[in-house]
PDB file of C-alpha atoms in Angstrom:
ATOM      1  CA  MET A   1       0.000   0.000   0.000  1.00 66.00           C
ATOM      2  CA  ARG A   2       1.330   3.446  -0.915  1.00 69.00           C
ATOM      3  CA  LEU A   3       0.498   6.203   1.542  1.00 70.00           C
ATOM      4  CA  ILE A   4       0.842   9.922   0.929  1.00 69.00           C
ATOM      5  CA  THR A   5       1.556  11.944   4.067  1.00 64.00           C
ATOM      6  CA  ALA A   6       0.253  15.438   4.770  1.00 66.00           C
ATOM      7  CA  ASP A   7       3.499  16.962   3.489  1.00 71.00           C
ATOM      8  CA  GLY A   8       3.287  14.999   0.224  1.00 74.00           C
ATOM      9  CA  GLU A   9       5.835  12.310   1.071  1.00 75.00           C
ATOM     10  CA  ARG A  10       5.106   8.865  -0.402  1.00 78.00           C
ATOM     11  CA  GLN A  11       5.663   5.752   1.682  1.00 73.00           C
ATOM     12  CA  ASN A  12       5.265   2.096   0.754  1.00 75.00           C
ATOM     13  CA  MET A  13       3.942   0.010   3.650  1.00 73.00           C
ATOM     14  CA  ASP A  14       2.792  -3.591   3.971  1.00 75.00           C
ATOM     15  CA  PHE A  15      -0.756  -4.321   5.123  1.00 74.00           C
ATOM     16  CA  VAL A  16      -3.041  -7.303   4.786  1.00 71.00           C
ATOM     17  CA  PHE A  17      -6.549  -6.813   3.432  1.00 68.00           C
ATOM     18  CA  GLY A  18      -8.697  -8.323   0.721  1.00 62.00           C
ATOM     19  CA  CYS A  19     -12.016  -9.767  -0.330  1.00 54.00           C
ATOM     20  CA  ALA A  20     -13.588 -12.598   1.635  1.00 54.00           C
ATOM     21  CA  HIS A  21     -14.086 -15.707  -0.480  1.00 56.00           C
ATOM     22  CA  ASP A  22     -14.811 -18.573   1.916  1.00 59.00           C
ATOM     23  CA  GLN A  23     -17.868 -17.616   3.940  1.00 56.00           C
ATOM     24  CA  GLN A  24     -19.754 -19.857   6.322  1.00 57.00           C
ATOM     25  CA  GLY A  25     -22.897 -19.610   8.423  1.00 54.00           C
ATOM     26  CA  LYS A  26     -26.581 -18.989   7.872  1.00 51.00           C
ATOM     27  CA  LEU A  27     -26.111 -15.282   7.179  1.00 49.00           C
ATOM     28  CA  LEU A  28     -25.455 -16.372   3.589  1.00 51.00           C
ATOM     29  CA  ASP A  29     -29.097 -17.465   3.388  1.00 55.00           C
ATOM     30  CA  SER A  30     -30.348 -13.913   3.992  1.00 51.00           C
ATOM     31  CA  PRO A  31     -32.009 -12.009   1.116  1.00 54.00           C
ATOM     32  CA  ALA A  32     -28.773 -10.161   0.327  1.00 48.00           C
ATOM     33  CA  SER A  33     -25.549 -11.928   1.256  1.00 50.00           C
ATOM     34  CA  THR A  34     -22.401  -9.948   0.519  1.00 49.00           C
ATOM     35  CA  ASP A  35     -18.649 -10.445   0.673  1.00 49.00           C
ATOM     36  CA  GLY A  36     -16.499  -8.183   2.803  1.00 55.00           C
ATOM     37  CA  ILE A  37     -13.700  -6.205   1.170  1.00 56.00           C
ATOM     38  CA  LEU A  38     -11.847  -4.586   4.080  1.00 64.00           C
ATOM     39  CA  GLY A  39     -11.274  -6.278   7.401  1.00 68.00           C
ATOM     40  CA  LEU A  40     -12.842  -3.827   9.844  1.00 74.00           C
ATOM     41  CA  SER A  41     -13.409  -5.973  12.920  1.00 71.00           C
ATOM     42  CA  ASN A  42     -11.715  -5.301  16.241  1.00 69.00           C
ATOM     43  CA  GLY A  43      -9.380  -8.251  15.715  1.00 70.00           C
ATOM     44  CA  ALA A  44      -5.603  -8.056  15.563  1.00 72.00           C
ATOM     45  CA  MET A  45      -5.550  -8.477  11.768  1.00 73.00           C
ATOM     46  CA  SER A  46      -8.138  -5.802  11.005  1.00 80.00           C
ATOM     47  CA  LEU A  47      -6.978  -2.946   8.789  1.00 82.00           C
ATOM     48  CA  PRO A  48      -7.514  -0.205  11.434  1.00 84.00           C
ATOM     49  CA  THR A  49      -5.521  -2.228  13.976  1.00 84.00           C
ATOM     50  CA  GLN A  50      -2.666  -2.728  11.519  1.00 85.00           C
ATOM     51  CA  LEU A  51      -2.588   0.984  10.680  1.00 85.00           C
ATOM     52  CA  ALA A  52      -2.716   1.894  14.373  1.00 87.00           C
ATOM     53  CA  LYS A  53       0.216  -0.395  15.180  1.00 87.00           C
ATOM     54  CA  GLN A  54       2.227   1.459  12.532  1.00 84.00           C
ATOM     55  CA  GLY A  55       1.377   4.734  14.271  1.00 85.00           C
ATOM     56  CA  ILE A  56      -0.487   6.062  11.234  1.00 85.00           C
ATOM     57  CA  ILE A  57      -3.936   6.449  12.821  1.00 88.00           C
ATOM     58  CA  SER A  58      -5.653   5.903  16.125  1.00 92.00           C
ATOM     59  CA  ASN A  59      -7.480   2.566  16.210  1.00 92.00           C
ATOM     60  CA  VAL A  60     -10.783   4.102  15.168  1.00 93.00           C
ATOM     61  CA  PHE A  61     -12.859   3.948  12.016  1.00 92.00           C
ATOM     62  CA  GLY A  62     -16.341   5.001  11.059  1.00 93.00           C
ATOM     63  CA  HIS A  63     -18.868   5.434   8.305  1.00 94.00           C
ATOM     64  CA  CYS A  64     -21.717   7.722   7.374  1.00 94.00           C
ATOM     65  CA  ILE A  65     -24.290   6.261   4.962  1.00 92.00           C
ATOM     66  CA  ALA A  66     -26.738   8.714   3.422  1.00 90.00           C
ATOM     67  CA  THR A  67     -30.443   8.125   4.065  1.00 85.00           C
ATOM     68  CA  ASP A  68     -31.278   8.423   0.370  1.00 79.00           C
ATOM     69  CA  PRO A  69     -30.079   5.208  -1.356  1.00 71.00           C
ATOM     70  CA  SER A  70     -29.324   7.228  -4.500  1.00 74.00           C
ATOM     71  CA  SER A  71     -26.830   9.324  -2.526  1.00 77.00           C
ATOM     72  CA  SER A  72     -23.493   8.134  -1.244  1.00 80.00           C
ATOM     73  CA  GLY A  73     -21.703   8.751   2.036  1.00 90.00           C
ATOM     74  CA  TYR A  74     -18.197   8.217   3.296  1.00 92.00           C
ATOM     75  CA  MET A  75     -15.953   6.048   5.443  1.00 91.00           C
ATOM     76  CA  PHE A  76     -12.953   7.180   7.459  1.00 91.00           C
ATOM     77  CA  LEU A  77      -9.987   5.621   9.254  1.00 89.00           C
ATOM     78  CA  GLY A  78      -8.711   7.306  12.410  1.00 91.00           C
ATOM     79  CA  ASP A  79     -10.535   9.728  14.695  1.00 92.00           C
ATOM     80  CA  ASP A  80     -10.099  12.974  12.734  1.00 91.00           C
ATOM     81  CA  TYR A  81     -13.738  12.970  11.618  1.00 92.00           C
ATOM     82  CA  VAL A  82     -15.328  11.819  14.868  1.00 94.00           C
ATOM     83  CA  PRO A  83     -17.340  14.734  16.350  1.00 92.00           C
ATOM     84  CA  ARG A  84     -16.131  15.763  19.794  1.00 88.00           C
ATOM     85  CA  TRP A  85     -19.658  16.754  20.809  1.00 88.00           C
ATOM     86  CA  GLY A  86     -23.111  15.327  20.176  1.00 90.00           C
ATOM     87  CA  MET A  87     -22.088  11.674  19.973  1.00 93.00           C
ATOM     88  CA  THR A  88     -23.878   8.937  21.923  1.00 93.00           C
ATOM     89  CA  TRP A  89     -21.418   6.295  23.155  1.00 94.00           C
ATOM     90  CA  VAL A  90     -21.992   2.771  24.463  1.00 92.00           C
ATOM     91  CA  PRO A  91     -19.311   0.318  25.619  1.00 91.00           C
ATOM     92  CA  VAL A  92     -18.338  -2.604  23.398  1.00 88.00           C
ATOM     93  CA  ARG A  93     -18.961  -5.972  24.958  1.00 80.00           C
ATOM     94  CA  ASN A  94     -15.967  -8.306  25.039  1.00 70.00           C
ATOM     95  CA  GLY A  95     -16.587 -11.705  23.501  1.00 62.00           C
ATOM     96  CA  PRO A  96     -14.977 -14.576  21.611  1.00 54.00           C
ATOM     97  CA  GLU A  97     -15.952 -13.135  18.215  1.00 62.00           C
ATOM     98  CA  ASP A  98     -14.379 -10.028  16.699  1.00 67.00           C
ATOM     99  CA  VAL A  99     -17.692  -8.170  16.390  1.00 77.00           C
ATOM    100  CA  TYR A 100     -18.879  -4.801  17.636  1.00 83.00           C
ATOM    101  CA  SER A 101     -21.577  -5.665  20.127  1.00 84.00           C
ATOM    102  CA  THR A 102     -23.217  -4.206  23.192  1.00 89.00           C
ATOM    103  CA  VAL A 103     -26.398  -4.972  25.147  1.00 88.00           C
ATOM    104  CA  VAL A 104     -29.823  -3.352  25.063  1.00 90.00           C
ATOM    105  CA  GLN A 105     -32.287  -3.074  27.930  1.00 87.00           C
ATOM    106  CA  LYS A 106     -35.496  -2.680  25.947  1.00 90.00           C
ATOM    107  CA  VAL A 107     -36.839  -2.114  22.440  1.00 94.00           C
ATOM    108  CA  ASN A 108     -39.821   0.109  21.694  1.00 95.00           C
ATOM    109  CA  TYR A 109     -42.044   0.692  18.697  1.00 95.00           C
ATOM    110  CA  GLY A 110     -42.876   4.295  19.462  1.00 93.00           C
ATOM    111  CA  GLY A 111     -44.162   4.223  23.035  1.00 91.00           C
ATOM    112  CA  GLN A 112     -44.964   0.504  22.972  1.00 93.00           C
ATOM    113  CA  GLU A 113     -42.377  -1.803  24.486  1.00 92.00           C
ATOM    114  CA  LEU A 114     -41.625  -4.947  22.509  1.00 91.00           C
ATOM    115  CA  ASN A 115     -40.585  -8.182  24.170  1.00 71.00           C
ATOM    116  CA  VAL A 116     -36.911  -8.432  25.089  1.00 63.00           C
ATOM    117  CA  ARG A 117     -35.635 -11.800  26.219  1.00 56.00           C
ATOM    118  CA  GLU A 118     -33.771 -11.772  29.515  1.00 54.00           C
ATOM    119  CA  GLN A 119     -32.704 -15.114  30.912  1.00 47.00           C
ATOM    120  CA  ALA A 120     -30.428 -15.673  33.883  1.00 43.00           C
ATOM    121  CA  GLY A 121     -29.643 -11.957  34.003  1.00 49.00           C
ATOM    122  CA  LYS A 122     -28.498 -11.859  30.362  1.00 58.00           C
ATOM    123  CA  LEU A 123     -29.578  -8.843  28.342  1.00 65.00           C
ATOM    124  CA  THR A 124     -30.174  -8.979  24.604  1.00 84.00           C
ATOM    125  CA  GLN A 125     -26.972  -8.568  22.609  1.00 88.00           C
ATOM    126  CA  VAL A 126     -26.810  -5.956  19.833  1.00 92.00           C
ATOM    127  CA  ILE A 127     -24.318  -6.239  16.962  1.00 91.00           C
ATOM    128  CA  PHE A 128     -23.579  -3.244  14.733  1.00 92.00           C
ATOM    129  CA  ASP A 129     -22.864  -4.669  11.277  1.00 89.00           C
ATOM    130  CA  SER A 130     -22.853  -2.368   8.254  1.00 83.00           C
ATOM    131  CA  GLY A 131     -21.968  -5.407   6.142  1.00 81.00           C
ATOM    132  CA  SER A 132     -25.463  -6.793   6.701  1.00 86.00           C
ATOM    133  CA  SER A 133     -28.022  -5.326   4.299  1.00 88.00           C
ATOM    134  CA  TYR A 134     -30.937  -5.732   6.705  1.00 93.00           C
ATOM    135  CA  THR A 135     -31.586  -5.549  10.429  1.00 95.00           C
ATOM    136  CA  TYR A 136     -32.432  -8.700  12.396  1.00 95.00           C
ATOM    137  CA  PHE A 137     -34.464  -9.028  15.593  1.00 95.00           C
ATOM    138  CA  PRO A 138     -34.872 -12.078  17.844  1.00 92.00           C
ATOM    139  CA  HIS A 139     -38.075 -13.986  17.100  1.00 92.00           C
ATOM    140  CA  GLU A 140     -39.999 -12.643  20.110  1.00 91.00           C
ATOM    141  CA  ILE A 141     -39.226  -9.014  19.294  1.00 94.00           C
ATOM    142  CA  TYR A 142     -39.814  -9.602  15.579  1.00 95.00           C
ATOM    143  CA  THR A 143     -43.277 -11.121  16.057  1.00 94.00           C
ATOM    144  CA  SER A 144     -44.214  -8.361  18.515  1.00 95.00           C
ATOM    145  CA  LEU A 145     -43.173  -5.771  15.939  1.00 96.00           C
ATOM    146  CA  ILE A 146     -45.233  -7.470  13.217  1.00 96.00           C
ATOM    147  CA  ALA A 147     -48.281  -7.488  15.499  1.00 94.00           C
ATOM    148  CA  SER A 148     -47.774  -3.807  16.340  1.00 94.00           C
ATOM    149  CA  LEU A 149     -47.483  -2.839  12.672  1.00 94.00           C
ATOM    150  CA  GLU A 150     -50.617  -4.766  11.712  1.00 92.00           C
ATOM    151  CA  ALA A 151     -52.625  -3.294  14.597  1.00 90.00           C
ATOM    152  CA  ALA A 152     -51.502   0.261  13.884  1.00 85.00           C
ATOM    153  CA  SER A 153     -51.976   0.102  10.096  1.00 85.00           C
ATOM    154  CA  PRO A 154     -55.690  -0.488   9.361  1.00 82.00           C
ATOM    155  CA  GLY A 155     -55.308   0.845   5.821  1.00 87.00           C
ATOM    156  CA  PHE A 156     -52.756  -1.847   4.972  1.00 94.00           C
ATOM    157  CA  ALA A 157     -53.294  -5.534   4.213  1.00 94.00           C
ATOM    158  CA  ARG A 158     -50.583  -8.171   4.331  1.00 95.00           C
ATOM    159  CA  ASP A 159     -49.576  -9.300   0.847  1.00 96.00           C
ATOM    160  CA  GLU A 160     -47.972 -12.739   1.008  1.00 95.00           C
ATOM    161  CA  SER A 161     -47.658 -12.841  -2.783  1.00 96.00           C
ATOM    162  CA  ASP A 162     -44.933 -10.182  -2.584  1.00 96.00           C
ATOM    163  CA  GLN A 163     -41.670 -12.072  -2.105  1.00 94.00           C
ATOM    164  CA  THR A 164     -39.466  -8.979  -1.857  1.00 95.00           C
ATOM    165  CA  LEU A 165     -39.131  -9.489   1.898  1.00 96.00           C
ATOM    166  CA  PRO A 166     -40.844 -11.810   4.406  1.00 96.00           C
ATOM    167  CA  PHE A 167     -43.350  -9.163   5.559  1.00 97.00           C
ATOM    168  CA  CYS A 168     -44.986  -6.811   3.051  1.00 97.00           C
ATOM    169  CA  MET A 169     -48.224  -4.823   3.303  1.00 96.00           C
ATOM    170  CA  LYS A 170     -50.377  -3.508   0.477  1.00 96.00           C
ATOM    171  CA  PRO A 171     -51.688   0.024   1.151  1.00 94.00           C
ATOM    172  CA  ASN A 172     -55.117   1.181  -0.008  1.00 92.00           C
ATOM    173  CA  PHE A 173     -53.515   4.110  -1.819  1.00 93.00           C
ATOM    174  CA  PRO A 174     -50.641   4.416  -4.323  1.00 93.00           C
ATOM    175  CA  VAL A 175     -47.148   4.577  -2.831  1.00 94.00           C
ATOM    176  CA  ARG A 176     -44.032   5.574  -4.741  1.00 92.00           C
ATOM    177  CA  SER A 177     -41.516   6.066  -1.959  1.00 93.00           C
ATOM    178  CA  VAL A 178     -41.093   5.733   1.787  1.00 94.00           C
ATOM    179  CA  ASP A 179     -41.765   9.470   2.053  1.00 93.00           C
ATOM    180  CA  ASP A 180     -45.413   8.731   1.201  1.00 95.00           C
ATOM    181  CA  VAL A 181     -45.927   6.531   4.272  1.00 95.00           C
ATOM    182  CA  LYS A 182     -43.224   7.263   6.849  1.00 94.00           C
ATOM    183  CA  GLN A 183     -45.499   9.624   8.783  1.00 94.00           C
ATOM    184  CA  LEU A 184     -47.912   6.713   9.376  1.00 94.00           C
ATOM    185  CA  PHE A 185     -45.336   4.668  11.277  1.00 95.00           C
ATOM    186  CA  LYS A 186     -43.365   5.155  14.482  1.00 96.00           C
ATOM    187  CA  PRO A 187     -39.639   4.919  15.138  1.00 97.00           C
ATOM    188  CA  LEU A 188     -37.978   1.854  16.609  1.00 97.00           C
ATOM    189  CA  LEU A 189     -36.090   2.766  19.787  1.00 96.00           C
ATOM    190  CA  LEU A 190     -33.281   0.707  21.297  1.00 95.00           C
ATOM    191  CA  HIS A 191     -32.695   1.779  24.890  1.00 92.00           C
ATOM    192  CA  PHE A 192     -29.300   1.142  26.422  1.00 89.00           C
ATOM    193  CA  SER A 193     -28.328   1.281  30.076  1.00 75.00           C
ATOM    194  CA  LYS A 194     -27.810   4.692  31.594  1.00 65.00           C
ATOM    195  CA  THR A 195     -25.584   5.954  34.365  1.00 60.00           C
ATOM    196  CA  TRP A 196     -26.039   8.715  36.914  1.00 56.00           C
ATOM    197  CA  PHE A 197     -26.144  12.279  35.549  1.00 55.00           C
ATOM    198  CA  VAL A 198     -26.055  11.022  31.945  1.00 60.00           C
ATOM    199  CA  ILE A 199     -28.872  11.388  29.422  1.00 69.00           C
ATOM    200  CA  PRO A 200     -30.400   7.977  28.584  1.00 75.00           C
ATOM    201  CA  ARG A 201     -28.727   6.444  25.555  1.00 90.00           C
ATOM    202  CA  THR A 202     -31.106   5.552  22.729  1.00 94.00           C
ATOM    203  CA  PHE A 203     -30.526   4.366  19.174  1.00 96.00           C
ATOM    204  CA  ALA A 204     -33.499   5.561  17.118  1.00 96.00           C
ATOM    205  CA  ILE A 205     -34.418   3.877  13.828  1.00 97.00           C
ATOM    206  CA  ALA A 206     -36.754   6.120  11.843  1.00 96.00           C
ATOM    207  CA  PRO A 207     -39.444   4.503   9.638  1.00 96.00           C
ATOM    208  CA  GLU A 208     -37.462   5.349   6.503  1.00 94.00           C
ATOM    209  CA  ASN A 209     -34.618   3.280   7.976  1.00 95.00           C
ATOM    210  CA  TYR A 210     -36.619   0.087   8.395  1.00 96.00           C
ATOM    211  CA  LEU A 211     -39.244   0.294   5.621  1.00 96.00           C
ATOM    212  CA  ILE A 212     -38.671  -0.528   1.948  1.00 95.00           C
ATOM    213  CA  ILE A 213     -41.051   0.006  -0.980  1.00 96.00           C
ATOM    214  CA  SER A 214     -41.218  -3.017  -3.284  1.00 96.00           C
ATOM    215  CA  ASP A 215     -41.672  -2.983  -7.054  1.00 95.00           C
ATOM    216  CA  LYS A 216     -45.354  -3.742  -6.428  1.00 95.00           C
ATOM    217  CA  GLY A 217     -45.731  -0.536  -4.431  1.00 95.00           C
ATOM    218  CA  ASN A 218     -46.050  -2.455  -1.175  1.00 97.00           C
ATOM    219  CA  VAL A 219     -44.540  -1.395   2.139  1.00 97.00           C
ATOM    220  CA  CYS A 220     -42.061  -4.060   3.252  1.00 97.00           C
ATOM    221  CA  LEU A 221     -40.289  -4.447   6.568  1.00 97.00           C
ATOM    222  CA  GLY A 222     -36.490  -4.267   6.358  1.00 96.00           C
ATOM    223  CA  VAL A 223     -36.244  -5.983   9.747  1.00 97.00           C
ATOM    224  CA  LEU A 224     -36.034  -9.779   9.526  1.00 96.00           C
ATOM    225  CA  ASP A 225     -36.391 -12.695  11.931  1.00 95.00           C
ATOM    226  CA  GLY A 226     -32.954 -13.406  13.383  1.00 91.00           C
ATOM    227  CA  THR A 227     -33.724 -17.074  14.004  1.00 88.00           C
ATOM    228  CA  GLU A 228     -33.540 -17.595  10.238  1.00 84.00           C
ATOM    229  CA  ILE A 229     -29.790 -16.906  10.382  1.00 82.00           C
ATOM    230  CA  GLY A 230     -29.079 -18.452  13.768  1.00 81.00           C
ATOM    231  CA  HIS A 231     -29.399 -15.276  15.873  1.00 80.00           C
ATOM    232  CA  SER A 232     -32.169 -16.364  18.221  1.00 79.00           C
ATOM    233  CA  SER A 233     -31.274 -13.892  20.965  1.00 83.00           C
ATOM    234  CA  THR A 234     -29.255 -11.222  19.145  1.00 89.00           C
ATOM    235  CA  ILE A 235     -30.200  -7.976  17.425  1.00 93.00           C
ATOM    236  CA  VAL A 236     -28.159  -7.209  14.298  1.00 93.00           C
ATOM    237  CA  ILE A 237     -28.255  -3.562  13.208  1.00 95.00           C
ATOM    238  CA  GLY A 238     -27.608  -3.632   9.477  1.00 92.00           C
ATOM    239  CA  ASP A 239     -27.033  -1.143   6.692  1.00 90.00           C
ATOM    240  CA  VAL A 240     -30.708  -0.230   6.264  1.00 92.00           C
ATOM    241  CA  SER A 241     -30.910   1.041   9.860  1.00 95.00           C
ATOM    242  CA  LEU A 242     -27.520   2.781   9.955  1.00 94.00           C
ATOM    243  CA  ARG A 243     -28.389   5.332   7.278  1.00 93.00           C
ATOM    244  CA  GLY A 244     -28.427   8.990   8.222  1.00 94.00           C
ATOM    245  CA  LYS A 245     -26.010   8.424  11.091  1.00 95.00           C
ATOM    246  CA  LEU A 246     -22.310   8.896  11.567  1.00 96.00           C
ATOM    247  CA  VAL A 247     -21.198   5.722  13.351  1.00 96.00           C
ATOM    248  CA  ALA A 248     -17.734   5.433  14.920  1.00 95.00           C
ATOM    249  CA  TYR A 249     -16.037   2.264  16.163  1.00 94.00           C
ATOM    250  CA  ASP A 250     -13.412   3.204  18.742  1.00 94.00           C
ATOM    251  CA  ASN A 251     -11.115   0.262  19.460  1.00 91.00           C
ATOM    252  CA  ASP A 252      -8.849   2.390  21.648  1.00 91.00           C
ATOM    253  CA  GLU A 253     -11.621   3.210  24.110  1.00 92.00           C
ATOM    254  CA  ASN A 254     -13.624   0.021  23.395  1.00 91.00           C
ATOM    255  CA  GLN A 255     -16.841   1.825  22.486  1.00 93.00           C
ATOM    256  CA  ILE A 256     -19.307   2.517  19.679  1.00 94.00           C
ATOM    257  CA  GLY A 257     -20.801   5.948  19.056  1.00 95.00           C
ATOM    258  CA  TRP A 258     -23.305   7.557  16.720  1.00 96.00           C
ATOM    259  CA  ALA A 259     -24.827  10.906  15.822  1.00 95.00           C
ATOM    260  CA  GLN A 260     -27.402  12.089  13.290  1.00 94.00           C
ATOM    261  CA  SER A 261     -25.797  13.351  10.091  1.00 93.00           C
ATOM    262  CA  GLY A 262     -26.640  14.242   6.522  1.00 90.00           C
ATOM    263  CA  CYS A 263     -23.537  12.287   5.451  1.00 92.00           C
ATOM    264  CA  THR A 264     -22.820  14.732   2.635  1.00 87.00           C
ATOM    265  CA  ARG A 265     -19.140  15.365   3.264  1.00 84.00           C
ATOM    266  CA  PRO A 266     -16.688  14.542   6.062  1.00 86.00           C
ATOM    267  CA  GLN A 267     -15.707  17.367   8.364  1.00 84.00           C
ATOM    268  CA  LYS A 268     -12.694  17.329  10.621  1.00 84.00           C
ATOM    269  CA  ALA A 269     -13.657  17.639  14.254  1.00 75.00           C
ATOM    270  CA  SER A 270     -12.326  20.449  16.399  1.00 66.00           C
ATOM    271  CA  ARG A 271      -9.867  19.230  18.969  1.00 58.00           C
ATOM    272  CA  VAL A 272     -10.353  19.364  22.729  1.00 53.00           C
ATOM    273  CA  PRO A 273      -7.587  18.967  25.309  1.00 48.00           C
ATOM    274  CA  PHE A 274      -6.611  15.320  25.766  1.00 45.00           C
ATOM    275  CA  PHE A 275      -7.255  15.263  29.519  1.00 44.00           C
ATOM    276  CA  LEU A 276     -10.711  16.811  29.024  1.00 49.00           C
ATOM    277  CA  SER A 277     -11.589  14.307  26.291  1.00 51.00           C
ATOM    278  CA  ARG A 278     -10.673  11.357  28.519  1.00 49.00           C
ATOM    279  CA  ALA A 279     -12.612  12.821  31.450  1.00 50.00           C
ATOM    280  CA  LEU A 280     -15.744  13.330  29.350  1.00 50.00           C
ATOM    281  CA  ARG A 281     -15.613   9.811  27.935  1.00 51.00           C
ATOM    282  CA  SER A 282     -15.176   8.248  31.371  1.00 51.00           C
ATOM    283  CA  GLN A 283     -18.276  10.119  32.549  1.00 47.00           C
ATOM    284  CA  LEU A 284     -20.322   8.970  29.538  1.00 49.00           C
ATOM    285  CA  LEU A 285     -19.393   5.336  30.070  1.00 52.00           C
TER     286      LEU A 285
END
């Protein structure tokens, strides 16, 4: 890899990255299975970790995917584009797999709480995975969401002939885009644990980030049943629900953060004193 420094100097450095070609697991059976290109996990061989060990960046990366699928977005390596203010941070849960996961206390559809499995004191795990096209809920939460959507949408009828996604509804009026129906639905809210003197941490998924309009003009749910891919007790937040947010994965501080963003162009964050930054982060966690 050839890197160009800020002063224009060119350096050749060795890094390992590439396209995945030998995938396993039931995630391949999902409606849109994809191959990874860059290794962006928190493992020792991930690209950010390799760059950080060379002293090129801090062990942080992030992405900002535009809400409009016709628009683009951006990805960044290092913490230069992580906002110093306005981010919501949650700690990353340590586990055997190199995934970015945390735990959620409850999930709401608007003001209605959906079922969250809690057995033997174990909270529901949440994995942030931009490589997954869709979002996945455990079966109990998924079925509760389906029931809530059907009860709150009297002008819609389930259309099982539409195979775009497992759950599609036919409206009694013409629909061309999500903008035509998003006001009829409520946001999905993932509530994380809070600490003293800290605003409750919530990941909000707007209707336009979980609804998809099919070629038939039906309203389809971009949230799928996780049991179909072996995630019976795990929430997977995929690409469809990460749009319109700047999401940062901080391997140095072992945390994940997000903030609303138009994702039009990256902006370098203003710096704060190092000691103040560490103090603020310790308070938020």
